[in-house]
Short mmCIF file of C-alpha atoms in Angstrom, two decimals:
data_model
loop_
_atom_site.label_atom_id
_atom_site.label_comp_id
_atom_site.label_asym_id
_atom_site.label_seq_id
_atom_site.Cartn_x
_atom_site.Cartn_y
_atom_site.Cartn_z
CA MET A 163 111.11 111.92 132.55
CA LYS A 164 111.47 114.09 129.33
CA LEU A 165 109.70 117.37 129.39
CA SER A 166 106.78 117.53 126.95
CA PRO A 167 103.03 118.66 127.13
CA SER A 168 102.13 115.11 127.92
CA THR A 169 104.24 114.99 131.08
CA LEU A 170 103.35 118.36 132.54
CA LYS A 171 100.73 116.70 134.60
CA ASN A 172 103.62 114.58 136.32
CA ILE A 173 105.80 117.62 137.25
CA SER A 174 105.59 119.20 140.68
CA ALA A 175 104.57 122.84 140.78
CA VAL A 176 106.59 123.36 143.94
CA LYS A 177 109.78 123.55 142.00
CA VAL A 178 108.83 125.29 138.82
CA SER A 179 105.93 127.35 137.53
CA ILE A 180 103.74 125.16 135.30
CA PRO A 181 101.45 126.50 132.53
CA ASP A 182 97.78 125.56 132.64
CA GLN A 183 96.45 123.36 129.71
CA GLN A 184 94.61 126.25 128.27
CA ILE A 185 97.55 128.32 127.62
CA LEU A 186 98.78 125.57 125.29
CA GLU A 187 95.51 126.06 123.23
CA LEU A 188 95.90 129.96 122.89
CA PRO A 189 95.99 131.41 119.27
CA GLU A 190 99.13 132.23 117.68
CA LYS A 191 99.51 136.02 117.78
CA VAL A 192 103.27 136.43 117.20
CA LEU A 193 105.52 135.40 114.29
CA GLN A 194 109.26 135.52 115.63
CA PHE A 195 112.29 135.33 113.45
CA GLY A 196 114.95 133.75 115.46
CA THR A 197 115.41 130.69 117.85
CA GLY A 198 118.27 132.10 119.85
CA VAL A 199 118.59 131.96 123.63
CA LEU A 200 118.12 135.94 123.95
CA LEU A 201 114.71 135.75 122.28
CA ARG A 202 113.64 133.00 124.44
CA GLY A 203 114.96 134.59 127.60
CA LEU A 204 113.57 137.89 127.02
CA PRO A 205 110.60 138.61 124.72
CA ASP A 206 109.34 135.16 124.92
CA TYR A 207 109.70 135.16 128.73
CA PHE A 208 107.60 138.41 128.83
CA ILE A 209 104.85 136.92 126.81
CA ASP A 210 104.92 133.75 128.71
CA ALA A 211 104.43 135.72 131.94
CA ALA A 212 101.53 137.74 130.43
CA ASN A 213 99.70 134.56 129.26
CA LYS A 214 100.03 133.09 132.70
CA ALA A 215 98.56 136.30 134.03
CA GLY A 216 95.69 136.14 131.69
CA ILE A 217 96.79 139.30 129.90
CA PHE A 218 98.17 138.75 126.37
CA ASN A 219 96.61 135.38 125.53
CA GLY A 220 98.64 134.60 122.55
CA ARG A 221 101.66 132.34 121.45
CA ILE A 222 104.51 132.52 119.14
CA VAL A 223 105.29 130.97 115.88
CA VAL A 224 108.97 130.74 115.57
CA VAL A 225 110.76 130.92 112.28
CA LYS A 226 114.25 129.18 111.98
CA SER A 227 115.94 131.10 109.07
CA THR A 228 119.55 129.73 109.27
CA SER A 229 120.76 126.15 108.29
CA LYS A 230 122.76 125.87 111.62
CA GLY A 231 121.31 123.35 114.13
CA ASP A 232 117.84 121.81 114.02
CA THR A 233 114.50 122.06 115.61
CA SER A 234 114.06 118.48 116.70
CA ALA A 235 114.28 119.34 120.52
CA PHE A 236 111.38 121.78 120.01
CA ASP A 237 109.19 119.13 118.16
CA ARG A 238 109.98 116.60 120.98
CA GLN A 239 109.07 118.91 123.77
CA GLY A 240 106.22 120.80 122.20
CA SER A 241 108.50 123.78 122.20
CA LEU A 242 108.37 123.78 126.12
CA TYR A 243 111.61 124.96 127.89
CA THR A 244 112.82 125.93 131.37
CA LEU A 245 114.21 129.19 132.05
CA CYS A 246 116.51 129.23 135.22
CA GLU A 247 116.99 132.72 136.55
CA ARG A 248 120.03 133.07 138.64
CA GLY A 249 121.48 136.28 140.00
CA VAL A 250 121.44 139.22 142.52
CA GLN A 251 118.79 141.58 143.16
CA ASN A 252 118.97 144.39 145.79
CA GLY A 253 122.00 142.43 147.20
CA GLN A 254 120.01 139.20 147.62
CA ARG A 255 120.82 136.18 145.54
CA VAL A 256 117.77 134.87 143.39
CA GLU A 257 117.12 131.37 142.08
CA GLN A 258 113.95 130.70 140.21
CA ASN A 259 112.73 128.24 137.60
CA ILE A 260 110.19 128.93 135.04
CA LEU A 261 108.52 126.49 132.63
CA CYS A 262 107.93 128.67 129.54
CA SER A 263 105.16 127.84 127.19
CA ALA A 264 104.89 130.89 125.06
CA ILE A 265 106.13 129.13 121.85
CA SER A 266 103.51 126.97 120.00
CA ARG A 267 105.93 125.62 117.22
CA VAL A 268 108.89 126.19 115.31
CA LEU A 269 109.08 126.21 111.45
CA ASN A 270 111.97 125.95 109.18
CA ALA A 271 112.15 128.69 106.46
CA GLN A 272 113.86 126.30 104.09
CA THR A 273 111.33 123.50 104.27
CA ASP A 274 108.22 124.98 105.75
CA TRP A 275 107.98 128.21 103.82
CA THR A 276 104.40 127.74 102.55
CA GLU A 277 103.33 127.08 106.10
CA ILE A 278 105.05 130.15 107.38
CA LEU A 279 103.12 132.27 104.73
CA ASN A 280 99.94 130.62 105.69
CA CYS A 281 100.42 132.28 109.09
CA ALA A 282 99.88 135.56 107.31
CA HIS A 283 96.23 134.52 106.62
CA SER A 284 95.54 134.39 110.43
CA GLU A 285 93.06 136.82 111.88
CA ASP A 286 94.85 136.48 115.18
CA MET A 287 98.39 137.54 114.03
CA GLN A 288 99.26 140.83 115.36
CA ILE A 289 103.16 141.14 115.91
CA ILE A 290 106.40 140.17 114.33
CA ILE A 291 109.53 140.09 116.47
CA SER A 292 113.04 139.58 115.07
CA ASN A 293 116.57 138.96 116.21
CA THR A 294 118.64 137.91 113.19
CA THR A 295 122.00 139.46 114.37
CA GLU A 296 123.34 142.66 113.16
CA VAL A 297 124.13 141.12 109.86
CA GLY A 298 120.43 140.11 109.34
CA ILE A 299 119.23 143.65 108.74
CA GLN A 300 121.01 144.28 105.49
CA LEU A 301 119.60 145.00 101.93
CA VAL A 302 120.06 142.00 99.49
CA LYS A 303 118.61 142.86 96.12
CA GLU A 304 116.63 139.84 95.42
CA ASP A 305 113.24 138.45 94.08
CA ILE A 306 111.07 138.02 97.14
CA ARG A 307 108.89 135.46 95.27
CA LYS A 308 111.74 133.02 95.98
CA GLU A 309 110.76 130.13 98.37
CA PRO A 310 112.28 131.45 100.57
CA PRO A 311 113.71 134.75 99.92
CA VAL A 312 117.53 134.72 101.02
CA SER A 313 117.54 137.62 103.45
CA PHE A 314 115.55 138.39 106.56
CA PRO A 315 114.13 141.64 105.14
CA GLY A 316 113.15 139.71 101.94
CA LYS A 317 111.32 137.11 104.07
CA LEU A 318 109.58 139.74 106.04
CA LEU A 319 108.41 141.61 102.89
CA ALA A 320 107.19 138.28 101.34
CA PHE A 321 105.28 137.66 104.49
CA LEU A 322 103.69 141.14 104.58
CA TYR A 323 102.88 141.00 100.98
CA GLU A 324 101.05 137.75 101.49
CA ARG A 325 99.04 139.39 104.35
CA PHE A 326 98.15 142.35 102.29
CA THR A 327 96.83 139.95 99.56
CA ALA A 328 95.12 137.78 101.94
CA PHE A 329 93.06 140.56 103.62
CA GLU A 330 92.78 142.62 100.49
CA GLY A 331 94.65 145.49 101.87
CA ARG A 332 92.60 146.15 105.06
CA ASN A 333 94.07 148.81 107.32
CA ASP A 334 93.26 146.95 110.36
CA LYS A 335 95.38 143.88 109.36
CA GLY A 336 98.83 145.59 109.57
CA LEU A 337 101.30 144.37 112.05
CA VAL A 338 103.48 145.73 114.74
CA ILE A 339 107.04 144.82 113.90
CA VAL A 340 109.57 144.95 116.86
CA ALA A 341 113.33 144.58 115.87
CA THR A 342 115.69 143.50 118.69
CA GLU A 343 118.99 143.45 116.67
CA LEU A 344 121.89 145.23 118.46
CA ILE A 345 122.13 148.33 116.11
CA PRO A 346 120.84 151.81 116.67
CA ASP A 347 117.44 152.57 115.17
CA ASN A 348 117.05 148.91 114.41
CA GLY A 349 113.35 149.10 113.45
CA LYS A 350 113.46 152.12 111.34
CA LYS A 351 116.52 150.74 109.47
CA LEU A 352 114.56 147.38 108.93
CA GLU A 353 111.66 149.56 107.56
CA SER A 354 113.64 151.47 105.17
CA ILE A 355 115.22 148.24 103.74
CA VAL A 356 111.87 146.61 103.41
CA LEU A 357 110.52 149.67 101.65
CA GLU A 358 113.44 149.86 99.22
CA LEU A 359 113.09 146.09 98.51
CA ALA A 360 109.49 146.54 97.81
CA HIS A 361 110.27 149.07 95.24
CA LEU A 362 112.98 147.06 93.74
CA ASN A 363 110.49 144.16 93.38
CA SER A 364 108.10 146.48 91.48
CA LEU A 365 105.37 145.76 94.01
CA GLU A 366 102.03 147.82 93.56
CA ASP A 367 101.51 151.28 94.91
CA ASP A 368 98.49 150.09 96.99
CA PHE A 369 100.74 147.64 98.75
CA ILE A 370 103.50 150.23 99.48
CA GLU A 371 100.86 152.61 100.86
CA TRP A 372 99.64 149.78 103.29
CA LEU A 373 103.14 149.02 104.14
CA GLU A 374 103.83 152.46 105.17
CA ASN A 375 100.62 153.44 106.82
CA SER A 376 99.07 150.22 108.46
CA ASN A 377 102.26 148.56 109.78
CA PHE A 378 104.43 149.86 112.55
CA PHE A 379 108.19 149.22 112.68
CA CYS A 380 109.41 149.91 116.31
CA ASN A 381 112.98 150.48 117.45
CA SER A 382 113.76 148.57 120.46
CA LEU A 383 116.51 147.98 123.15
CA VAL A 384 117.14 144.54 124.68
CA ASP A 385 119.27 144.05 127.81
CA ARG A 386 119.64 140.69 129.53
CA ILE A 387 122.37 138.12 129.74
CA VAL A 388 121.08 134.80 128.74
CA THR A 389 123.88 132.04 128.65
CA GLY A 390 122.11 129.24 127.19
CA MET A 391 122.31 125.67 128.32
CA PRO A 392 123.89 125.43 131.87
CA GLU A 393 127.08 123.53 132.32
CA LYS A 394 126.60 119.88 132.96
CA GLU A 395 126.97 119.87 136.70
CA LEU A 396 124.44 122.60 137.12
CA ARG A 397 122.08 121.11 134.49
CA ASP A 398 122.16 117.77 136.22
CA GLN A 399 121.50 119.35 139.60
CA ILE A 400 118.65 121.45 138.19
CA GLU A 401 117.10 118.33 136.29
CA ILE A 402 117.26 116.21 139.50
CA GLU A 403 115.48 118.95 141.55
CA LEU A 404 112.81 119.46 138.78
CA GLY A 405 112.21 115.74 138.10
CA TYR A 406 112.47 116.09 134.30
CA THR A 407 115.19 116.36 131.66
CA ASP A 408 115.12 119.36 129.15
CA ASP A 409 117.08 119.69 126.11
CA LEU A 410 116.19 123.38 125.60
CA MET A 411 116.89 124.65 129.18
CA ILE A 412 118.47 128.05 129.40
CA VAL A 413 120.06 130.23 132.31
CA SER A 414 119.51 133.95 132.50
CA GLU A 415 120.37 136.73 135.03
CA VAL A 416 117.50 138.10 136.91
CA TYR A 417 117.58 141.58 135.53
CA SER A 418 115.57 142.16 132.27
CA LEU A 419 114.72 145.25 130.09
CA TRP A 420 112.97 145.50 126.62
CA ALA A 421 112.44 149.23 125.72
CA ILE A 422 110.26 149.69 122.78
CA GLU A 423 109.46 152.90 120.95
CA GLY A 424 105.89 153.31 120.39
CA ASP A 425 102.73 155.10 121.24
CA GLU A 426 99.40 154.04 123.05
CA LYS A 427 98.05 152.22 120.07
CA ILE A 428 101.28 150.02 119.94
CA LYS A 429 101.04 149.77 123.78
CA ASN A 430 97.55 148.23 123.50
CA ILE A 431 98.68 145.62 120.99
CA LEU A 432 101.66 144.75 123.01
CA SER A 433 99.62 144.21 126.15
CA PHE A 434 102.17 141.78 127.57
CA ALA A 435 103.98 145.01 128.81
CA GLU A 436 101.44 145.38 131.47
CA VAL A 437 102.69 142.29 133.40
CA ASN A 438 106.45 143.19 133.98
CA GLU A 439 108.19 146.43 134.52
CA GLY A 440 111.06 145.23 132.61
CA VAL A 441 108.96 146.10 129.50
CA VAL A 442 108.85 149.66 128.77
CA ILE A 443 106.94 151.34 125.88
CA THR A 444 107.62 154.82 125.27
CA PRO A 445 107.79 157.36 122.24
CA ASP A 446 111.64 157.77 122.90
CA ILE A 447 113.92 155.04 124.18
CA GLU A 448 117.10 157.12 124.05
CA LEU A 449 117.23 157.48 127.81
CA TYR A 450 117.51 153.62 128.14
CA ARG A 451 119.98 153.41 125.38
CA GLU A 452 122.18 155.99 127.06
CA LEU A 453 121.98 154.34 130.45
CA LYS A 454 123.04 150.93 129.10
CA LEU A 455 125.60 152.38 126.67
CA ARG A 456 127.29 154.65 129.27
CA LEU A 457 126.64 152.85 132.73
CA LEU A 458 127.01 149.28 131.62
CA ASN A 459 128.89 149.20 128.26
CA ALA A 460 131.39 152.06 129.03
CA THR A 461 131.95 150.80 132.54
CA HIS A 462 132.90 147.40 130.97
CA THR A 463 135.26 149.17 128.42
CA LEU A 464 136.95 151.37 130.98
CA THR A 465 137.49 148.55 133.49
CA CYS A 466 138.20 145.46 131.38
CA GLY A 467 141.91 146.23 130.80
CA ILE A 468 142.39 146.90 134.53
CA ALA A 469 140.69 143.63 135.54
CA PHE A 470 142.32 141.37 133.05
CA LEU A 471 145.88 142.82 133.67
CA ALA A 472 145.30 142.58 137.33
CA GLY A 473 144.70 138.74 136.95
CA PHE A 474 140.92 138.71 137.26
CA ASP A 475 139.42 136.17 134.92
CA THR A 476 135.68 136.94 135.15
CA VAL A 477 133.53 139.90 136.14
CA TYR A 478 132.16 138.13 139.27
CA LYS A 479 135.57 137.24 140.54
CA SER A 480 136.85 140.82 140.23
CA MET A 481 133.84 141.99 142.08
CA GLU A 482 134.78 139.85 144.92
CA ASN A 483 138.02 142.03 145.29
CA LYS A 484 137.20 145.04 147.51
CA GLU A 485 139.64 147.36 145.81
CA PHE A 486 138.11 146.65 142.35
CA PHE A 487 134.67 146.99 143.74
CA SER A 488 135.38 150.14 145.29
CA PHE A 489 136.96 151.54 142.10
CA ILE A 490 134.36 150.53 139.81
CA GLU A 491 131.53 152.02 141.94
CA LYS A 492 133.27 155.27 142.29
CA LEU A 493 133.92 155.44 138.54
CA MET A 494 130.27 154.82 137.78
CA ARG A 495 128.69 157.04 140.58
CA ASN A 496 131.42 159.95 140.45
CA GLU A 497 132.65 160.23 136.89
CA ILE A 498 130.58 158.44 134.38
CA ALA A 499 126.99 159.38 135.65
CA PRO A 500 127.77 163.06 135.76
CA SER A 501 129.11 163.03 132.25
CA ILE A 502 126.37 161.17 130.31
CA PRO A 503 125.77 163.40 127.34
CA PHE A 504 121.97 163.15 127.84
CA GLN A 505 119.64 164.69 130.38
CA ILE A 506 118.78 162.06 133.00
CA GLU A 507 117.60 162.62 136.47
CA ASN A 508 120.32 161.63 138.87
CA THR A 509 117.97 159.33 140.97
CA ILE A 510 117.51 157.32 137.77
CA LYS A 511 121.17 157.05 137.08
CA GLN A 512 121.82 156.02 140.63
CA ASP A 513 119.17 153.36 140.64
CA PHE A 514 120.52 151.97 137.41
CA ILE A 515 123.95 151.81 138.82
CA SER A 516 122.86 149.77 141.74
CA LYS A 517 121.12 147.37 139.33
CA VAL A 518 124.30 147.10 137.14
CA LEU A 519 126.45 146.41 140.38
CA ASP A 520 124.14 143.54 141.22
CA ARG A 521 124.48 142.19 137.69
CA PHE A 522 128.21 142.34 137.88
CA LYS A 523 128.14 140.48 141.21
CA ASN A 524 126.16 137.57 139.78
CA PRO A 525 128.09 134.30 140.39
CA HIS A 526 126.11 132.27 137.89
CA ILE A 527 127.25 134.49 134.99
CA ALA A 528 130.73 133.58 133.74
CA HIS A 529 131.46 136.77 131.90
CA HIS A 530 135.10 136.83 130.90
CA TRP A 531 137.02 140.09 130.67
CA ILE A 532 139.21 138.99 127.87
CA ASN A 533 136.05 138.65 125.73
CA ILE A 534 135.00 142.24 126.75
CA THR A 535 138.31 143.46 125.29
CA LEU A 536 137.22 142.46 121.84
CA ASN A 537 137.37 145.64 119.44
CA TYR A 538 138.69 147.57 122.51
CA THR A 539 139.57 150.62 120.55
CA SER A 540 136.15 151.15 118.74
CA LYS A 541 134.34 150.61 121.96
CA MET A 542 136.43 153.17 123.67
CA ARG A 543 135.73 155.65 121.06
CA MET A 544 131.99 154.96 120.79
CA ARG A 545 131.20 154.32 124.49
CA CYS A 546 133.61 156.32 126.44
CA ILE A 547 135.14 159.33 124.51
CA PRO A 548 131.76 161.02 124.54
CA LEU A 549 131.90 160.89 128.22
CA LEU A 550 135.30 162.38 128.27
CA MET A 551 134.28 165.12 126.04
CA GLN A 552 131.22 165.90 128.14
CA HIS A 553 133.34 165.97 131.32
CA TYR A 554 135.46 168.61 129.82
CA LYS A 555 132.50 170.80 129.24
CA GLN A 556 131.96 170.75 132.86
CA SER A 557 135.46 170.94 134.15
CA ASP A 558 139.05 171.60 133.17
CA ILE A 559 140.57 168.93 135.46
CA ALA A 560 141.23 165.46 134.24
CA PRO A 561 138.87 162.74 135.54
CA ALA A 562 141.24 160.54 137.68
CA LEU A 563 139.42 157.22 137.36
CA PHE A 564 138.57 157.48 133.64
CA THR A 565 142.35 158.42 132.91
CA PHE A 566 143.32 155.25 134.86
CA GLY A 567 141.01 153.17 132.77
CA PHE A 568 142.41 154.67 129.58
CA ALA A 569 146.06 154.04 130.61
CA ALA A 570 145.10 150.36 131.30
CA TYR A 571 143.61 150.25 127.65
CA LEU A 572 146.88 151.54 126.30
CA CYS A 573 148.76 149.00 128.56
CA PHE A 574 146.44 146.06 127.18
CA MET A 575 147.22 147.31 123.62
CA LYS A 576 151.02 147.04 124.06
CA VAL A 577 151.80 144.57 121.30
CA VAL A 578 154.96 142.53 122.18
CA GLN A 579 154.72 140.05 119.32
CA GLN A 580 153.38 139.60 115.95
CA LYS A 581 152.45 136.06 114.47
CA GLY A 582 151.33 136.42 111.04
CA LYS A 583 148.21 138.50 111.12
CA GLU A 584 147.70 138.11 114.84
CA TYR A 585 149.21 140.41 117.64
CA PHE A 586 149.81 139.48 121.13
CA GLY A 587 150.43 141.20 124.41
CA GLU A 588 151.87 139.77 127.57
CA ALA A 589 150.38 139.81 131.20
CA ASN A 590 151.29 137.92 134.37
CA GLY A 591 153.75 135.91 132.41
CA GLU A 592 151.40 134.67 129.79
CA GLU A 593 150.47 135.79 126.17
CA TYR A 594 147.00 137.06 125.26
CA LEU A 595 145.59 137.64 121.85
CA ILE A 596 144.67 141.27 121.10
CA GLU A 597 141.62 141.01 118.93
CA ASP A 598 141.31 144.73 117.66
CA PRO A 599 141.55 146.07 114.26
CA SER A 600 143.84 148.68 115.49
CA ALA A 601 146.36 146.15 116.86
CA ASN A 602 148.73 146.83 113.94
CA LYS A 603 148.62 150.55 114.52
CA PHE A 604 149.50 149.96 118.32
CA TYR A 605 152.26 147.65 117.32
CA HIS A 606 154.04 150.63 115.80
CA PHE A 607 152.94 153.06 118.48
CA TRP A 608 154.76 150.82 121.00
CA LYS A 609 157.89 150.02 119.05
CA ASN A 610 160.13 152.56 120.83
CA ASN A 611 158.51 151.61 124.15
CA ASN A 612 158.60 155.40 125.33
CA VAL A 613 155.49 156.03 127.36
CA GLU A 614 155.30 159.80 126.86
CA GLU A 615 155.64 159.36 123.09
CA VAL A 616 153.03 156.63 122.83
CA VAL A 617 150.54 158.51 124.86
CA ASN A 618 150.97 161.77 122.85
CA GLU A 619 150.80 159.87 119.47
CA VAL A 620 147.70 157.86 120.40
CA LEU A 621 145.79 160.86 121.81
CA SER A 622 146.60 163.07 118.94
CA ASP A 623 145.54 160.59 116.33
CA THR A 624 142.25 162.11 115.13
CA SER A 625 141.70 159.07 112.72
CA ILE A 626 141.03 157.01 115.83
CA TRP A 627 139.16 159.38 118.08
CA GLY A 628 137.70 162.13 115.90
CA ASP A 629 139.28 164.71 118.09
CA ASP A 630 142.83 165.57 119.29
CA LEU A 631 142.56 164.27 122.86
CA SER A 632 146.08 165.52 123.51
CA GLN A 633 144.49 169.15 123.77
CA LEU A 634 142.28 168.24 126.67
CA PRO A 635 143.78 169.82 129.83
CA GLY A 636 145.72 167.61 131.99
CA PHE A 637 144.41 164.44 130.28
CA ALA A 638 147.82 163.29 128.59
CA LYS A 639 149.89 164.09 131.77
CA SER A 640 147.40 162.03 133.79
CA VAL A 641 147.35 159.03 131.43
CA ILE A 642 151.22 159.05 131.30
CA SER A 643 151.40 159.21 135.09
CA ASN A 644 149.00 156.14 135.48
CA LEU A 645 150.70 154.25 132.67
CA LYS A 646 154.05 154.54 134.32
CA SER A 647 152.59 153.48 137.62
CA ILE A 648 151.17 150.42 135.97
CA GLU A 649 154.50 149.55 134.29
CA GLU A 650 156.59 150.36 137.45
CA ASN A 651 154.38 149.25 140.18
CA GLY A 652 151.96 146.79 138.62
CA MET A 653 148.28 146.83 137.87
CA LYS A 654 147.08 145.68 141.32
CA THR A 655 149.10 148.36 143.24
CA THR A 656 147.90 151.03 141.01
CA LEU A 657 144.39 149.77 141.40
CA GLU A 658 144.74 149.64 145.09
CA TYR A 659 145.78 153.35 145.02
CA HIS A 660 142.81 154.54 142.87
CA SER A 661 140.40 152.58 145.08
CA LYS A 662 141.27 154.82 147.98
CA ILE A 663 141.29 158.22 146.37
CA SER A 664 138.34 160.44 146.66
CA VAL A 665 136.85 162.06 143.37
#
């Protein structure tokens, strides 16, 4: 049996939450740019839950902006899809299947542009959500009267201009626009581009005033791993259990966070936030950004070299190793948390760490360490070095676990072979590709293979770090000691030592 609105009555509610018929008839309140799995597994999931609780009572029109793929599966299934939550929460495994009904239809910007603009005429429309990747929020100097405009900001401006015209500039018909692209100040950057594009298109002053004063562009931060369609074996197992087939099925972890910058007025419009504590609406989301950037992302960066060179394939597999688990927990609780360059209560940090550890232990998410090493150097600078500098404001002793993580980074970046424009390292008898724009620089750093010289050259290179890290008391000495231990004793032995030391 294929999932569709007509087959809902034949699906058992014991195995999956099923929407009531009236939910499928709710008005369209949201225009969403993007069909990706993150949007379906996070914002759309929250809106679906609110509709089922009788709170938000609105559905989503999705705009497909790119030429990749098609929308036929959405058409066949009435935009219904199954979200399979799989993970660990408070140390316990969680498995839950949710039949999501938040999306009403999917329109293609290339072929359905007039119909998309017609949505601007709807009295019910309140919200625009976007996830067009970081590349999507870029200024393209274009005529927004094209059908459709090329860029996402161009399409958004055309839609807002259509709404301004349709409602004759009424102040109460502005929209809340929530950007979820993974760039800092995503909403405000989008707003500045849309305003600049409005001026470039010589749109009237009344519209620009309405654009600035009646619409609200919100920064937001999204945090959830959504892996998309499960592997065939798991998919077959789930479909047998549920009694239907689903070409739009996706898998996500249990953890979810959508932090949105906004005031009480925005909170009232985004009423779906009432249903799930994973939606946070607050005037300043910097706290959530710092928690994620330092305790999740920086932890990944400081441990990916250790894990990969120790022979662990995925995050989950490494967490099964007691030495690695001990190391990563001590790193987070005793070195990273106290060095976050932002004032956060310790109880909040420790609670976030517990959630991150649960996420890392999720057996259903195959997060490969080699993928986390992508752009290793820039990640180390942006995520980790601010922690190091903050640590030295509080202490003149090198952080033992951090320096081990940094030494592992240098070891991973040891180029042993160049093939054309690609650079390779070697671990456990096998080559691996170093996907880092700084790989050529490290190729030259490692040419003489002298650990002391490599460490001192790298640490003193202010073009990489912005500061001379070789001047930090004891840091170079500790990194050299760790790097020598890795090369002489192996990564696993060095890891075992660090898992036992107290900090």
